[in-house]
Structures are given as C-alpha cells and as structure tokens.
Short mmCIF file of C-alpha atoms and ligand atoms in Angstrom, two decimals:
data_model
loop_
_atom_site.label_atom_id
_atom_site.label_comp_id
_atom_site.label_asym_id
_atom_site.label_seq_id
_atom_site.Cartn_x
_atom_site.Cartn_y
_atom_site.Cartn_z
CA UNK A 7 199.65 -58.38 -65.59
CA UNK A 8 196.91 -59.92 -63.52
CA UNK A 9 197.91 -61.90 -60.65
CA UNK A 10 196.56 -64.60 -58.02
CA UNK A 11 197.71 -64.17 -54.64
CA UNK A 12 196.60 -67.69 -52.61
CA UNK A 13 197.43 -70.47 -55.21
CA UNK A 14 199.07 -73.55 -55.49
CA UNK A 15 202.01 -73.27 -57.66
CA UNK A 16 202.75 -75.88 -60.54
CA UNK A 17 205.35 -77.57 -60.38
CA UNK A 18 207.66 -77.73 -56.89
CA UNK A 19 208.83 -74.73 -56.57
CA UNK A 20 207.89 -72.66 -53.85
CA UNK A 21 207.77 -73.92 -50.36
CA UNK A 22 208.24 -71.07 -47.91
CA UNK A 23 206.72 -71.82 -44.98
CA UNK A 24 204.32 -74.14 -47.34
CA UNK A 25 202.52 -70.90 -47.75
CA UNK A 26 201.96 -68.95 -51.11
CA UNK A 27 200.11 -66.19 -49.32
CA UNK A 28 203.17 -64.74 -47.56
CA UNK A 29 205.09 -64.20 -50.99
CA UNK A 30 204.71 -60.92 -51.45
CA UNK A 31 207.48 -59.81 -54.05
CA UNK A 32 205.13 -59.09 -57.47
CA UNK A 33 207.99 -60.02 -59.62
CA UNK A 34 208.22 -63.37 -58.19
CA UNK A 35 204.38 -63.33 -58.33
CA UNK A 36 204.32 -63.28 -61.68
CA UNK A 37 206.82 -65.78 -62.50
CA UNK A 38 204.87 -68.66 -60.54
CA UNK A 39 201.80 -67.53 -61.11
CA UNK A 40 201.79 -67.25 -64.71
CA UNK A 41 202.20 -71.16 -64.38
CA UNK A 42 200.04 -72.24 -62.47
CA UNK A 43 197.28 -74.02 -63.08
CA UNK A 44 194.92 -71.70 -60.92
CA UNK A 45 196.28 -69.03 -63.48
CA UNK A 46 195.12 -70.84 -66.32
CA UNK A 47 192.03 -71.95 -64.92
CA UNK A 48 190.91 -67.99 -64.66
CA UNK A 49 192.05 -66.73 -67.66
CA UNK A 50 190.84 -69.38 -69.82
CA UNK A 51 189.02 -71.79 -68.47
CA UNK A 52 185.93 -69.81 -66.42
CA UNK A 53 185.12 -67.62 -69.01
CA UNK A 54 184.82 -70.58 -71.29
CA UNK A 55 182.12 -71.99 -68.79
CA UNK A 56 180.51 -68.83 -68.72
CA UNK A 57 180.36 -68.99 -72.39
CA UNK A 58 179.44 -72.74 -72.69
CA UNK A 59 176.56 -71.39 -70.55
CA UNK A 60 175.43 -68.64 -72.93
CA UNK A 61 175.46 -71.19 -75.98
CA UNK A 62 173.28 -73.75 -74.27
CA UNK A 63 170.81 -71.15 -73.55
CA UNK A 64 170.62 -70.10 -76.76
CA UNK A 65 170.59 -73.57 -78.03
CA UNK A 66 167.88 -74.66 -75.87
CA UNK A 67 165.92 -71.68 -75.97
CA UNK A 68 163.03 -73.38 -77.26
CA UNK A 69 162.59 -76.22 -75.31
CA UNK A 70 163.48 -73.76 -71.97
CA UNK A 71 160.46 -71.91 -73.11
CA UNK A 72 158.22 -74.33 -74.04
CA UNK A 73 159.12 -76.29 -70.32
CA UNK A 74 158.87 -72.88 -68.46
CA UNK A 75 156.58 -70.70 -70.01
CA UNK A 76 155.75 -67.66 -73.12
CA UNK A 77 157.07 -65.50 -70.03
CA UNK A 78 161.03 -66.78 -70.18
CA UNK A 79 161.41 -65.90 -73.10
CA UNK A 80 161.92 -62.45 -73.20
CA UNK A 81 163.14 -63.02 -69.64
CA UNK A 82 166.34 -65.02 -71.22
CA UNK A 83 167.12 -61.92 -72.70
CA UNK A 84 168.13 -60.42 -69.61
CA UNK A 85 169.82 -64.01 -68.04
CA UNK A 86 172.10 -64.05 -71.31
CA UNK A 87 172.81 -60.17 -70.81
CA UNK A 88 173.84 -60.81 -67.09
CA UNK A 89 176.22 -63.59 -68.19
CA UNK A 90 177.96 -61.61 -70.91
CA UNK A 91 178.59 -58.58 -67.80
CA UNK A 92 180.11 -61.63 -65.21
CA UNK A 93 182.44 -63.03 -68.18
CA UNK A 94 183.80 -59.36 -69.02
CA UNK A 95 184.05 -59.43 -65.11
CA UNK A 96 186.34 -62.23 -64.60
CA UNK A 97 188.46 -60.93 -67.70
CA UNK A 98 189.05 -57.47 -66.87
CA UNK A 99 189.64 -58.39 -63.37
CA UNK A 100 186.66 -56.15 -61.49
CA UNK A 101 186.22 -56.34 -58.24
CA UNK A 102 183.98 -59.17 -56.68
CA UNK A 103 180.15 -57.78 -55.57
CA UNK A 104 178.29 -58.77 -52.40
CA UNK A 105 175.34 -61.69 -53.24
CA UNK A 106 172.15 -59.85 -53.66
CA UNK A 107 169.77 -63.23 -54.53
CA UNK A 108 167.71 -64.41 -51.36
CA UNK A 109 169.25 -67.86 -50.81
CA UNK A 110 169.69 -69.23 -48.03
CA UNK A 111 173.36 -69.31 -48.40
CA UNK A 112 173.71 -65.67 -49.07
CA UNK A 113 174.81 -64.56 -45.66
CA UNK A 114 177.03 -66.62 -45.32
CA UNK A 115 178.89 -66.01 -48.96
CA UNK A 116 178.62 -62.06 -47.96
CA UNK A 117 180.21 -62.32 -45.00
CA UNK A 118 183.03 -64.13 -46.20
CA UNK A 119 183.75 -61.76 -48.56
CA UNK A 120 183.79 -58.81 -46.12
CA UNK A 121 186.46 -61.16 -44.27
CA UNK A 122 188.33 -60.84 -47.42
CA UNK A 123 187.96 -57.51 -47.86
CA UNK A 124 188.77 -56.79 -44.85
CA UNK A 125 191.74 -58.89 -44.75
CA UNK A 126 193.18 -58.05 -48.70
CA UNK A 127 192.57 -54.27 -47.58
CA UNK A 128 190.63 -53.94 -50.81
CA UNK A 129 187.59 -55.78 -52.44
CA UNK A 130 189.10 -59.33 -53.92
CA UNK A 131 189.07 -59.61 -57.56
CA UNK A 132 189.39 -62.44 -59.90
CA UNK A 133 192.64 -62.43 -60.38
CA UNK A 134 194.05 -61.04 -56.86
CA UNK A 135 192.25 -63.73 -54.38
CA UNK A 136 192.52 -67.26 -53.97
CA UNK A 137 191.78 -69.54 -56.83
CA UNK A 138 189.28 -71.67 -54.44
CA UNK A 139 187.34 -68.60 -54.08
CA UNK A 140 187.15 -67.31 -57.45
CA UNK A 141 186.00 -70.46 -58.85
CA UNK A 142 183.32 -71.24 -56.30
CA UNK A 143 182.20 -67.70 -56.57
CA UNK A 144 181.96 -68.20 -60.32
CA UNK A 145 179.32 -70.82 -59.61
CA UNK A 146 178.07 -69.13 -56.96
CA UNK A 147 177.27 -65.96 -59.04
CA UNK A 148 175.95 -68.00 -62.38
CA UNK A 149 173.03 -69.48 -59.85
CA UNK A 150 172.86 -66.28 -58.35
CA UNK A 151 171.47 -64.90 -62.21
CA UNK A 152 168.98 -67.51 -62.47
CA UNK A 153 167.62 -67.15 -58.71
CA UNK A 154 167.31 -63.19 -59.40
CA UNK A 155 164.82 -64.05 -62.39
CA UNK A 156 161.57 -64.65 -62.06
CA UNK A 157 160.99 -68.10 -63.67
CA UNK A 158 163.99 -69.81 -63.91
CA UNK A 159 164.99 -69.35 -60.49
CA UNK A 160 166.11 -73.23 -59.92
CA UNK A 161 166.97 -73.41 -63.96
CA UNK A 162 170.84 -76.07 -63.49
CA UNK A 163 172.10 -75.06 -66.76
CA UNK A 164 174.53 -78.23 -66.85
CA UNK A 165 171.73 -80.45 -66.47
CA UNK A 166 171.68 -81.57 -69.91
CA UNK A 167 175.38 -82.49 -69.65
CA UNK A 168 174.86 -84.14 -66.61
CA UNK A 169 172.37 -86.50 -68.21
CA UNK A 170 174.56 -86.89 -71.39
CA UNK A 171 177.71 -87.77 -69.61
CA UNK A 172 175.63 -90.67 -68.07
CA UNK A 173 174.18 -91.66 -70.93
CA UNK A 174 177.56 -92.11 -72.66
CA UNK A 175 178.98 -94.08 -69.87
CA UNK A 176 176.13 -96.59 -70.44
CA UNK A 177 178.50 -99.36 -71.21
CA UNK A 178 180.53 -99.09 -68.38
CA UNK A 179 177.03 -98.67 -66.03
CA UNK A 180 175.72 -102.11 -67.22
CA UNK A 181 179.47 -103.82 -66.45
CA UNK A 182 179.28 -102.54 -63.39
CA UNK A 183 176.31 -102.59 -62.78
CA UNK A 184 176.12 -106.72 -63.40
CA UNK A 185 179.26 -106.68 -61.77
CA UNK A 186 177.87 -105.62 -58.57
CA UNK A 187 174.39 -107.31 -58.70
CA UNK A 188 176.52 -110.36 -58.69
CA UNK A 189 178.27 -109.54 -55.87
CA UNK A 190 175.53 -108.57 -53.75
CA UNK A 191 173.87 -111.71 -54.65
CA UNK A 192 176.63 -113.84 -53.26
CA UNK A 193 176.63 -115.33 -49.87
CA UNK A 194 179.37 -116.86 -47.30
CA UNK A 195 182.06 -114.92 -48.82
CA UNK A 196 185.29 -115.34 -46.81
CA UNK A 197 186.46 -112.09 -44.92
CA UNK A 198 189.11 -111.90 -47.28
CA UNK A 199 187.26 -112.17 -50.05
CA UNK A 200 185.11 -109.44 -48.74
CA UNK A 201 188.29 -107.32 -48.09
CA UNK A 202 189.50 -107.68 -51.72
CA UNK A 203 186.21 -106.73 -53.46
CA UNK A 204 185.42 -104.06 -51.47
CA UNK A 205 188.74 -102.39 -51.99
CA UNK A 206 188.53 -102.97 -55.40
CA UNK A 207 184.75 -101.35 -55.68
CA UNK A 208 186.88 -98.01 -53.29
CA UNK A 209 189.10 -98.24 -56.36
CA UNK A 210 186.27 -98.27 -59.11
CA UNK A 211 185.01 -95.02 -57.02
CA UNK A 212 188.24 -93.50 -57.35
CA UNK A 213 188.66 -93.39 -60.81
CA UNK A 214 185.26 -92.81 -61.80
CA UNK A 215 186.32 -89.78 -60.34
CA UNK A 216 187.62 -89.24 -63.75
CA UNK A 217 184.97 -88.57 -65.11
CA UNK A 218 184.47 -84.68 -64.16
CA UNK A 219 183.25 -82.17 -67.13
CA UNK A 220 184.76 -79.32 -65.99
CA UNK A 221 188.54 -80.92 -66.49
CA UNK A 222 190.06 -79.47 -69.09
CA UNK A 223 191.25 -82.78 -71.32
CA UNK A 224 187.94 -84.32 -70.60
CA UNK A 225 187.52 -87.79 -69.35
CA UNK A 226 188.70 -90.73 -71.96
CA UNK A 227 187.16 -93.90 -71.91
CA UNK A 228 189.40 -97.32 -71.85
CA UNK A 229 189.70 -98.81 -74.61
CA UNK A 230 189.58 -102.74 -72.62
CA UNK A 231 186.25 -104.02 -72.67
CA UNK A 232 186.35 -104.93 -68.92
CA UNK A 233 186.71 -101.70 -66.92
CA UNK A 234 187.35 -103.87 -63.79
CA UNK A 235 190.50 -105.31 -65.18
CA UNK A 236 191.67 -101.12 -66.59
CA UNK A 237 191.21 -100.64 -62.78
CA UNK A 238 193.80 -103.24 -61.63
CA UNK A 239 195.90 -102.27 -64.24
CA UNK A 240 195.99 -98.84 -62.94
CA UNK A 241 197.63 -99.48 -59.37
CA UNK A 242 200.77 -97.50 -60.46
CA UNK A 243 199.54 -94.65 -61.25
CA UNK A 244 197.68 -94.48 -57.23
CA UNK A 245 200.60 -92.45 -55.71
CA UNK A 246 199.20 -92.57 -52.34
CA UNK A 247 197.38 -96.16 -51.27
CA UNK A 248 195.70 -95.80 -47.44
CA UNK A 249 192.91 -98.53 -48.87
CA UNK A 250 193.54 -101.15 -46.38
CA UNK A 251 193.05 -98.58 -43.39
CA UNK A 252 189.52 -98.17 -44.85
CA UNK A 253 188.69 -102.26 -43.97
CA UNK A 254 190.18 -102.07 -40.77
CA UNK A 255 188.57 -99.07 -39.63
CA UNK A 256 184.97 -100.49 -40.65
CA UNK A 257 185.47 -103.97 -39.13
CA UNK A 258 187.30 -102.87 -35.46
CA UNK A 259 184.54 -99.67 -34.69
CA UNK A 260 182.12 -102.51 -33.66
CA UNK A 261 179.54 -99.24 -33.36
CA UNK A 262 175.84 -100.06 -33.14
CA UNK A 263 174.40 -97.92 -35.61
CA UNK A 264 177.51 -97.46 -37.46
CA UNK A 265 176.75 -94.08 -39.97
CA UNK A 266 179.21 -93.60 -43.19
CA UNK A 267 179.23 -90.10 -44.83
CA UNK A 268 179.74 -89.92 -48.15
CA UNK A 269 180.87 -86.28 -49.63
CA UNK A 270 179.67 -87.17 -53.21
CA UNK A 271 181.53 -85.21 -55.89
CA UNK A 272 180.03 -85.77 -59.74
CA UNK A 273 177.03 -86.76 -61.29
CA UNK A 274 176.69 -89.53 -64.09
CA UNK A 275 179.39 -92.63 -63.94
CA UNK A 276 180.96 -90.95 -60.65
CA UNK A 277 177.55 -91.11 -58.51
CA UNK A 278 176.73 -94.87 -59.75
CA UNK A 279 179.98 -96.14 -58.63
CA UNK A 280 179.65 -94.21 -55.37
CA UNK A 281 175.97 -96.08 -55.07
CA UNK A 282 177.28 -98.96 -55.79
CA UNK A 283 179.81 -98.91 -52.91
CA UNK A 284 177.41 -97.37 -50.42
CA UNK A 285 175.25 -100.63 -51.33
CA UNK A 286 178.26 -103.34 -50.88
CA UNK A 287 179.17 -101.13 -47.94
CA UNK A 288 175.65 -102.46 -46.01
CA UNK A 289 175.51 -105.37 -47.94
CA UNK A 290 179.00 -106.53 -46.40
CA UNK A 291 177.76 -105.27 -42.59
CA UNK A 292 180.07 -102.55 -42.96
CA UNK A 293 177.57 -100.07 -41.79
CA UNK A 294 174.48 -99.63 -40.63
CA UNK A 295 173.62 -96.18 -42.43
CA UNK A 296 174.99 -94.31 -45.10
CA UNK A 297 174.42 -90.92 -45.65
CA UNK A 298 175.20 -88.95 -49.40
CA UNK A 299 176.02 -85.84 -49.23
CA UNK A 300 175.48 -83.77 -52.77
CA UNK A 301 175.34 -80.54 -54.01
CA UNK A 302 172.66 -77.81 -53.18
CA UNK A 303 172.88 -75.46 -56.40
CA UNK A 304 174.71 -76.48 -60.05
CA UNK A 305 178.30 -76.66 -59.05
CA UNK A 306 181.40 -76.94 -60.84
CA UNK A 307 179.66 -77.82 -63.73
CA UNK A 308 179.62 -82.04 -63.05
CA UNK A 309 178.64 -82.14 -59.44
CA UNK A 310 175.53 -84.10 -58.12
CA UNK A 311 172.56 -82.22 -57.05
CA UNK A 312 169.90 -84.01 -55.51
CA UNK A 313 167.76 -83.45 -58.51
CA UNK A 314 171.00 -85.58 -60.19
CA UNK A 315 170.71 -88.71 -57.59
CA UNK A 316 167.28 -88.83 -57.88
CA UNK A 317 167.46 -88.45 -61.98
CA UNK A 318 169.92 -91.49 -62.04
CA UNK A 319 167.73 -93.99 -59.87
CA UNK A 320 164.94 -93.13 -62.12
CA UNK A 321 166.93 -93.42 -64.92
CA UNK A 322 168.39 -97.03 -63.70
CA UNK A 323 164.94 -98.38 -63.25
CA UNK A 324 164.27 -97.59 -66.67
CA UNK A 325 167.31 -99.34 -68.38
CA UNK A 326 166.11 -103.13 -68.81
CA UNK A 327 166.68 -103.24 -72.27
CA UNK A 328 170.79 -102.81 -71.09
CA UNK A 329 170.45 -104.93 -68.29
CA UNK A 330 168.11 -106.60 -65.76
CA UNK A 331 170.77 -105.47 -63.13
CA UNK A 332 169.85 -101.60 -63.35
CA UNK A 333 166.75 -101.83 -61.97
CA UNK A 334 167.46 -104.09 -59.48
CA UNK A 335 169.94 -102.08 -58.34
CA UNK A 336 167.40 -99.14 -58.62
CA UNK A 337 164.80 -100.97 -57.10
CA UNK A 338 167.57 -102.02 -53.51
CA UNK A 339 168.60 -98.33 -53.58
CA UNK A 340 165.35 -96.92 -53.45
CA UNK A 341 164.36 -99.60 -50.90
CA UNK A 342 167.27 -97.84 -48.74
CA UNK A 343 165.84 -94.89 -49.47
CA UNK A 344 162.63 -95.59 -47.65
CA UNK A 345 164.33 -97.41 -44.91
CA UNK A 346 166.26 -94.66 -44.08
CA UNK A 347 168.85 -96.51 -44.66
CA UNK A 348 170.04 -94.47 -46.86
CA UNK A 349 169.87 -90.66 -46.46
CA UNK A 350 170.63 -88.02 -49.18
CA UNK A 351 171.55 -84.59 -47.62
CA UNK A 352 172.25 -81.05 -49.51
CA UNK A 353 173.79 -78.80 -47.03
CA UNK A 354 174.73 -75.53 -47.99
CA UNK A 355 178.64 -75.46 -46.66
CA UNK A 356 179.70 -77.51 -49.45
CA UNK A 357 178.68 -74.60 -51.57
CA UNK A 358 180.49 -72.48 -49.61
CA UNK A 359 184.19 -71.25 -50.46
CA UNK A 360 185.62 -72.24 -47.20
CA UNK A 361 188.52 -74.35 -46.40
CA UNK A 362 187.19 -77.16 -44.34
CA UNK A 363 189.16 -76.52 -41.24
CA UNK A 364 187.01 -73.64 -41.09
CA UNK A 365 183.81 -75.95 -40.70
CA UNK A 366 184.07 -76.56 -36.85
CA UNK A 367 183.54 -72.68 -36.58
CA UNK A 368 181.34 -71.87 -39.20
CA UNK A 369 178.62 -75.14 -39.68
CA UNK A 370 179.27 -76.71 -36.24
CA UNK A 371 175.62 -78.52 -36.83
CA UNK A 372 177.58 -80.29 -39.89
CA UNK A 373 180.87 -80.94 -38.11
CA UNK A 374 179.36 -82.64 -35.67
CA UNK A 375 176.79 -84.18 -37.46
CA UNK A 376 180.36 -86.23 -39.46
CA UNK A 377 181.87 -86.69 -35.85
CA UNK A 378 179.26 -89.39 -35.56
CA UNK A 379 180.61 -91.14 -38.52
CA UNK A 380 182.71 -94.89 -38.28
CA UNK A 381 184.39 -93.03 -41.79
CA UNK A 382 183.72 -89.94 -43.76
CA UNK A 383 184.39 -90.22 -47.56
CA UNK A 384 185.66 -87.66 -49.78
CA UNK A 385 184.77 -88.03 -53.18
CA UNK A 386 187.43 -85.38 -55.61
CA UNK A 387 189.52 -83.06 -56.06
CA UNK A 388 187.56 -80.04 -54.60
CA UNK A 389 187.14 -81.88 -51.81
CA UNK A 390 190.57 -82.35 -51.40
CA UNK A 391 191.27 -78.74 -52.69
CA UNK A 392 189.18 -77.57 -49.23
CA UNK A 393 190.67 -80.73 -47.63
CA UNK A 394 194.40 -78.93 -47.03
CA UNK A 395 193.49 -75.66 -47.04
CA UNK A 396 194.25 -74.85 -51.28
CA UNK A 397 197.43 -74.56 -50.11
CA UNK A 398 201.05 -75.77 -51.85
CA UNK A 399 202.17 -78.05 -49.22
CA UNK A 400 205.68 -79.52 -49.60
CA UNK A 401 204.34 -83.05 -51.24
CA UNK A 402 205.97 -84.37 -47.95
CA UNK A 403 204.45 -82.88 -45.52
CA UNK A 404 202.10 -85.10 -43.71
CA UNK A 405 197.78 -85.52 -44.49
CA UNK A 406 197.55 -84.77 -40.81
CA UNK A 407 199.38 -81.58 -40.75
CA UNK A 408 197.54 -80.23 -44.32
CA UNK A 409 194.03 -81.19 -42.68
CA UNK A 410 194.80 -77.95 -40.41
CA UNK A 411 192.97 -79.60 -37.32
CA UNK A 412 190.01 -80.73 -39.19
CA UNK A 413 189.42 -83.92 -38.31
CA UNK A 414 185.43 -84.97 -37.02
CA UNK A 415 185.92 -88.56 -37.26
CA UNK A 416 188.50 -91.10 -39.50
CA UNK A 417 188.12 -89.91 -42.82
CA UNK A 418 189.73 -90.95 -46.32
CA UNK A 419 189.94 -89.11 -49.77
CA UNK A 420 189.81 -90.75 -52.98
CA UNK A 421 190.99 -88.27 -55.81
CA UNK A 422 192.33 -88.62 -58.94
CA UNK A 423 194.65 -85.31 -59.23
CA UNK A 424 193.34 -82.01 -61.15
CA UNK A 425 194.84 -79.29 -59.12
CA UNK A 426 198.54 -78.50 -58.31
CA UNK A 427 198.43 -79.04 -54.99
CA UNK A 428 199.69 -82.94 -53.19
CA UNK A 429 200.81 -83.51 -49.73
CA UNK A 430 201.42 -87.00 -47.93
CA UNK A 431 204.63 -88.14 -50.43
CA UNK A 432 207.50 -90.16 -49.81
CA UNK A 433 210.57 -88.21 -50.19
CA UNK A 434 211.45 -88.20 -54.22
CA UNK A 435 208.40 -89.34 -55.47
CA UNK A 436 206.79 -86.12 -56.59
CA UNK A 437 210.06 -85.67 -58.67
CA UNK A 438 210.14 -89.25 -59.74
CA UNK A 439 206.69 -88.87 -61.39
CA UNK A 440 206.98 -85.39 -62.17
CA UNK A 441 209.82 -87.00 -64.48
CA UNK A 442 207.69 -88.97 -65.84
CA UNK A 443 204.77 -87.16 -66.48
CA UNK A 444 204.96 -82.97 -66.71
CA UNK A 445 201.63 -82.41 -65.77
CA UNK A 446 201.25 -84.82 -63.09
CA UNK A 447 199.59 -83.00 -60.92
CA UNK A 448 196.42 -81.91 -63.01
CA UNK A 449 195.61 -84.25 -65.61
CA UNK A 450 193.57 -87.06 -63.64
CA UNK A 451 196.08 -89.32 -64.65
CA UNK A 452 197.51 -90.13 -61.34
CA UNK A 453 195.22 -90.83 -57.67
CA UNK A 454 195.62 -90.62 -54.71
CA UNK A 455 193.80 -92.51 -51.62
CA UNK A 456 194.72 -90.55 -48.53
CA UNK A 457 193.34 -91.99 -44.80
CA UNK A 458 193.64 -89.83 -41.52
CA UNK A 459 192.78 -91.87 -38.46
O1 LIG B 528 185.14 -82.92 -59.86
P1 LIG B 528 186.39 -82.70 -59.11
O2 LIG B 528 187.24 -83.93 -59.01
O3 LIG B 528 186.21 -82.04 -57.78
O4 LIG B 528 187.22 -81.76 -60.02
C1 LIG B 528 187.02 -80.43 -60.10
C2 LIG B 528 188.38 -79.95 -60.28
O5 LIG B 528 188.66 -79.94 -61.59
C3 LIG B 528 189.14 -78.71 -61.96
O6 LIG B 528 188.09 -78.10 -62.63
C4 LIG B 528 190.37 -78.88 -62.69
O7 LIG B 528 190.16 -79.50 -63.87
C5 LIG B 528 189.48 -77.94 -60.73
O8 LIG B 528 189.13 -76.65 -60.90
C6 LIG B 528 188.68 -78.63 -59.68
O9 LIG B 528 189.46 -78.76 -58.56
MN1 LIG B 529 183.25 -82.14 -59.36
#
C-alpha cells in the first residue's frame, strides 16, 4: 500500500509534536494517510491532470500545428509519449528523476531533491515524500516535457482553460468591474467609508479565490445576481477575520514610497479581482507601488503567468460591448503599468517546492526584496500550503508560530480552504465546523483571512 510520509492529515487527528514527519509506525501510516486529502490528491487527482493534458493535445492538435509549425507535429508524438511514461510514474510509485531541461530553475529543483534524498535515505517517490513536493514536481516535470522539445518549448497547456474560465466569469467581471469604476470615480469619501469598501473589495479577492481549476468540485457560481451582496452574505463561513489589521497597517506606516506585494495565485476571475484591489489600493493613497507577483511556468493548472495578466488587460480593453468599465479599467491599469506604478514580477521561487521559511536562505534577493513592503499579500491556498510549512498544525496553534520565522514584513493571507491543513483557531471551532461540514477543510467552502504583524 503506497504511502505519504509529510502530509497533513484530514480530519484532527494527529497532533504529535504538530509534526506528521516523526510518525513513523507504517500501520498508523496507513490508517491516516489513506484519508487524507494529500492521499487522494496523488492517487487520483494528478494522474487525471496528466491525462486532461494528453486529451487537450490531442484535441488541439491541429490548431497547435497550424500555430507552431508542419515540424510539431510529429514532434507531439513524442510530448504525448513522455506524458503517458510520467502518469504510469506517479501510479506505480517510481522514484522521482533529477531535472534534465535547461531552465533556469533547474539547479535549484535538483538540488532540493538531493536534500531529499539525502535526508529520506533513498530517492523520494510519489507516494513516500511530501505532498507539497510531489505536486509541484508534477508541474514542474509536465513543463519540463515541453522545454525538452524543440518547438513547443514555452507551449502552457492550460492556457485554453485559463482563457475559458475568464470568459465564463464574464458576468461577474462586468459587476465588478462597474462596481469598481464607480468607486474609483468617487471623491471625498469619508475614511470610514474608505475602510468599509476596501475591506469589502479584500473580501471580493478572497473568494474569487474560489475560482481555482485544479479543485476537485470545481468552482460554482452564485446563483444572486449581485455577487457583492453573495459576498456579505458569506461572513460566516470566514473562520479567521484579521481584515481590519490590513487598514490599520496601510494608514499608520506613513512610508514614503510605500510598496505592496501581491503573491497572485489564479488566472481569470481571481487576477481581475486582485487588479481591482491593487487599483483601489493607490486610488485610496494606500500605497505608492504595487508589485504582482505571478507565475513563471504553467502551474497548478489555474495559476497566472505573466502571459495570463497581460492576456486579461488585453482582453478587458476589448470588452465594450459588456461594459464601458472594462476598458477603462484596462486603459488605468496599463497606465500603471507604464508608470511603474505597477510592476509585474515572475520569480522563479514560487515555482519552487520550498516551504517559505526556507526563502531567507535560499532567494535572499526575494526575501528582502518583500522586507521593503508596508504589506505582503498572499493570494491561496498554496500559498498558505508553503505559508506553515505543509504541516498539520493543531488548528490552535498560533499564525506566528506556523510561519516558522518567516516573516519579511506584515503580511496577510486570504484563502478560501482546499487543503487539510488550518492553524490560528479558537479553541472548539475546528470541531464546531467540522460538525457542520465533513469536509471543511478542502472544499473552498470556508476562508480564512490570517494577518501576522
Ligand atoms: O489555487 P489555490 O487556491 O492555490 O489552490 C490550489 C490548491 O487546490 C488543490 O489543488 C486542492 O484542490 C491543492 O492541491 C492546492 O493546494
Ligand atoms: Mn492556484
């Protein structure tokens, strides 16, 4: 039976030391880890990417070789074949290989697997190594395929989705969108006023981090025509809510040249909501600069690339038939652009598998780089995933304390919950909802926005 060693349980069960890693009897393995969601997620749910993959190719063969070239076609052959070996690799459990691609990232990814190694006593496999691993490696190792080939080297085979899951959302763009043209447009708004609508728009963020294609349920839309209103109905289900420390945090720093960092998670619905904060964000005085920080290969299948931003403004300034507001707002946010007011970075730790109190040590240029931040953003539940350290916390123990000494400036994570992992809980409440909802803990149902000063 195969097992994963460093994963979040489901449920509440095991809390020895707050660490899964040191639980070493197999027969207690196998109990917890048979139901967990980390479990699931490798048995089932990667080689269904990997398959979902496959199909598109095959789907799209035509238009991939009319776009790329005569040459790709007979090229594809070998991309599907290479797919079809990684898939029977994750489900007979083989043994994870060293990155043989020339990306810039592929150091780094090789030497973190010899720390493995090294440190496992044997080479990690899919089902014997920590579920953050595995699944970033997956994604790491489907880009790998195309970047080994000869013309589809930067081919983002969830680019199409991308665009589609945007497209779909249209009608909750254009009420946002007019939503927030209307609110930029205002002047002399009271402080409080500015408090309340801001807080909301952190809460519009939130949720749109919903809207993730690699979750399992998929995202459902509400049925109310007025998403703004779904989003103050949903205040129960936001288990943790640190939203006020966000205004107070951006109106005492008093920094000249006040810089927020944004760790963007999705593309489509999630990124326009995340733009449309950054904008009401300067717009208010908040800050002086914001800076997005995206994705620098196709990651965990929804996640923005800066091909994705970029796709989406253009895509906004397009849309006047929906609304006149979309390209406005296209038109201020490329206006940032050139200002460098705005700034849209790719680095390559966030494509890394590593924890991110292992940042300092491995991308100091990043860590300090947020340590100028007023407030650093973290958009999702990867983020939050790397935020504690994948580990299964007692829900009580403290944000601090899970953060493992990461900490490069105040910093807040807005997440809507996917994984079966939670710290930061009153005493009781993880039970309380657990009674009232099984799965809790990964169906997005439930939020959490968690500050650390
Ligand atoms: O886009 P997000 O919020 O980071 O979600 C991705 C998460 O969703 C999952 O795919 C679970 O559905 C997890 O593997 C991962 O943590
Ligand atoms: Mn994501």
């Amino acid at each position: 039976m195969p097992l994963l060693r460093i994963i979040p349980v489901s449920g509440l069960h095991v809390h020895q030391n707050n660490r899964l890693d040191i639980v070493t009897t197999r027969i207690f393995d196998q109990i917890i880890f048979e139901q967990s969601f980390a479990y699931q997620t490798v048995r089932d749910r990667l080689p269904v990417t990997i398959t979902k993959v496959i199909d598109n190719l095959v789907r799209d063969k035509d238009q991939i070789v009319q776009d790329l070239g005569e040459f790709t076609k007979e090229e594809m052959k070998e991309v599907i074949g290479s797919f079809s070996k990684l898939k029977n690799e994750v489900q007979t459990n083989k043994p994870f290989e060293v990155l043989t691609s020339d990306g810039p990232d592929v150091s780094s990814w090789n030497t973190y697997y010899e720390r493995e190694r090294e440190r496992e006593g044997e080479k990690p496999r899919w089902f014997h190594t920590s579920w953050l691993y595995a699944e970033c490696y997956m994604y790491r190792r489907i880009h790998e395929v195309f970047e080994l080939s000869t013309s589809m080297k930067t081919f983002d085979p969830f680019n199409k989705q991308k665009k589609d899951a945007f497209l779909n959302s249209l009608d909750l763009i254009v009420f946002l969108g007019n939503h927030v043209m209307q609110l930029l447009r205002m002047k002399n708004l009271s402080q409080l006023e500015m408090k309340e609508e801001l807080l909301r728009l952190v809460k519009v963020t939130l949720w749109g981090n919903q809207h993730d294609l690699s979750h399992p349920t998929g995202y459902k839309l509400p049925e109310e025509a007025n998403p703004l209103e779904h989003i103050d109905r949903l205040n129960e289900y936001i288990l943790i809510d640190d939203s006020h420390h966000i205004w107070s945090t951006l109106t005492a720093s008093g920094k000249a040249n006040a810089v927020i960092d944004i760790v963007n998670d999705n593309a489509g619905y999630e990124i326009f909501t995340d733009l449309c904060l950054a904008d009401v964000l300067c717009t208010f005085s908040l800050t002086d600069k914001v800076r997005f920080h995206v994705k620098a290969l196709p990651w965990f299948i929804s996640d923005t690339t800066k091909h994705d931003f970029f796709w989406v403004l253009q895509k906004l300034a397009d849309l006047s038939c929906k609304s006149s507001s979309l390209p406005a707002l296209a038109t201020r946010w490329e206006e940032h652009l050139q200002s460098g007011r705005w700034v849209v970075e790719a680095e390559d730790f966030w494509t890394l598998p590593h924890a991110y109190n292992e940042m300092k040590a491995t991308d100091n240029n990043l860590y300090t780089k947020l340590s100028e931040a007023t407030l650093v953003i973290f958009k999702g539940d990867l983020n939050y995933r790397k935020l504690v350290g994948e580990t299964n916390w007692l829900p009580t123990e403290s944000f601090t304390n899970a953060l493992q000494g990461f900490h490069p400036a105040p910093l807040v994570t807005l997440r809507t919950l996917k994984a079966d992992l939670i710290c930061g809980l009153q005493p009781g409440q993880a039970e309380m909802t657990a009674a009232k909802s099984h799965n809790w803990l990964t169906s997005g149902d439930y939020a959490v926005i968690q500050f650390d000063g």
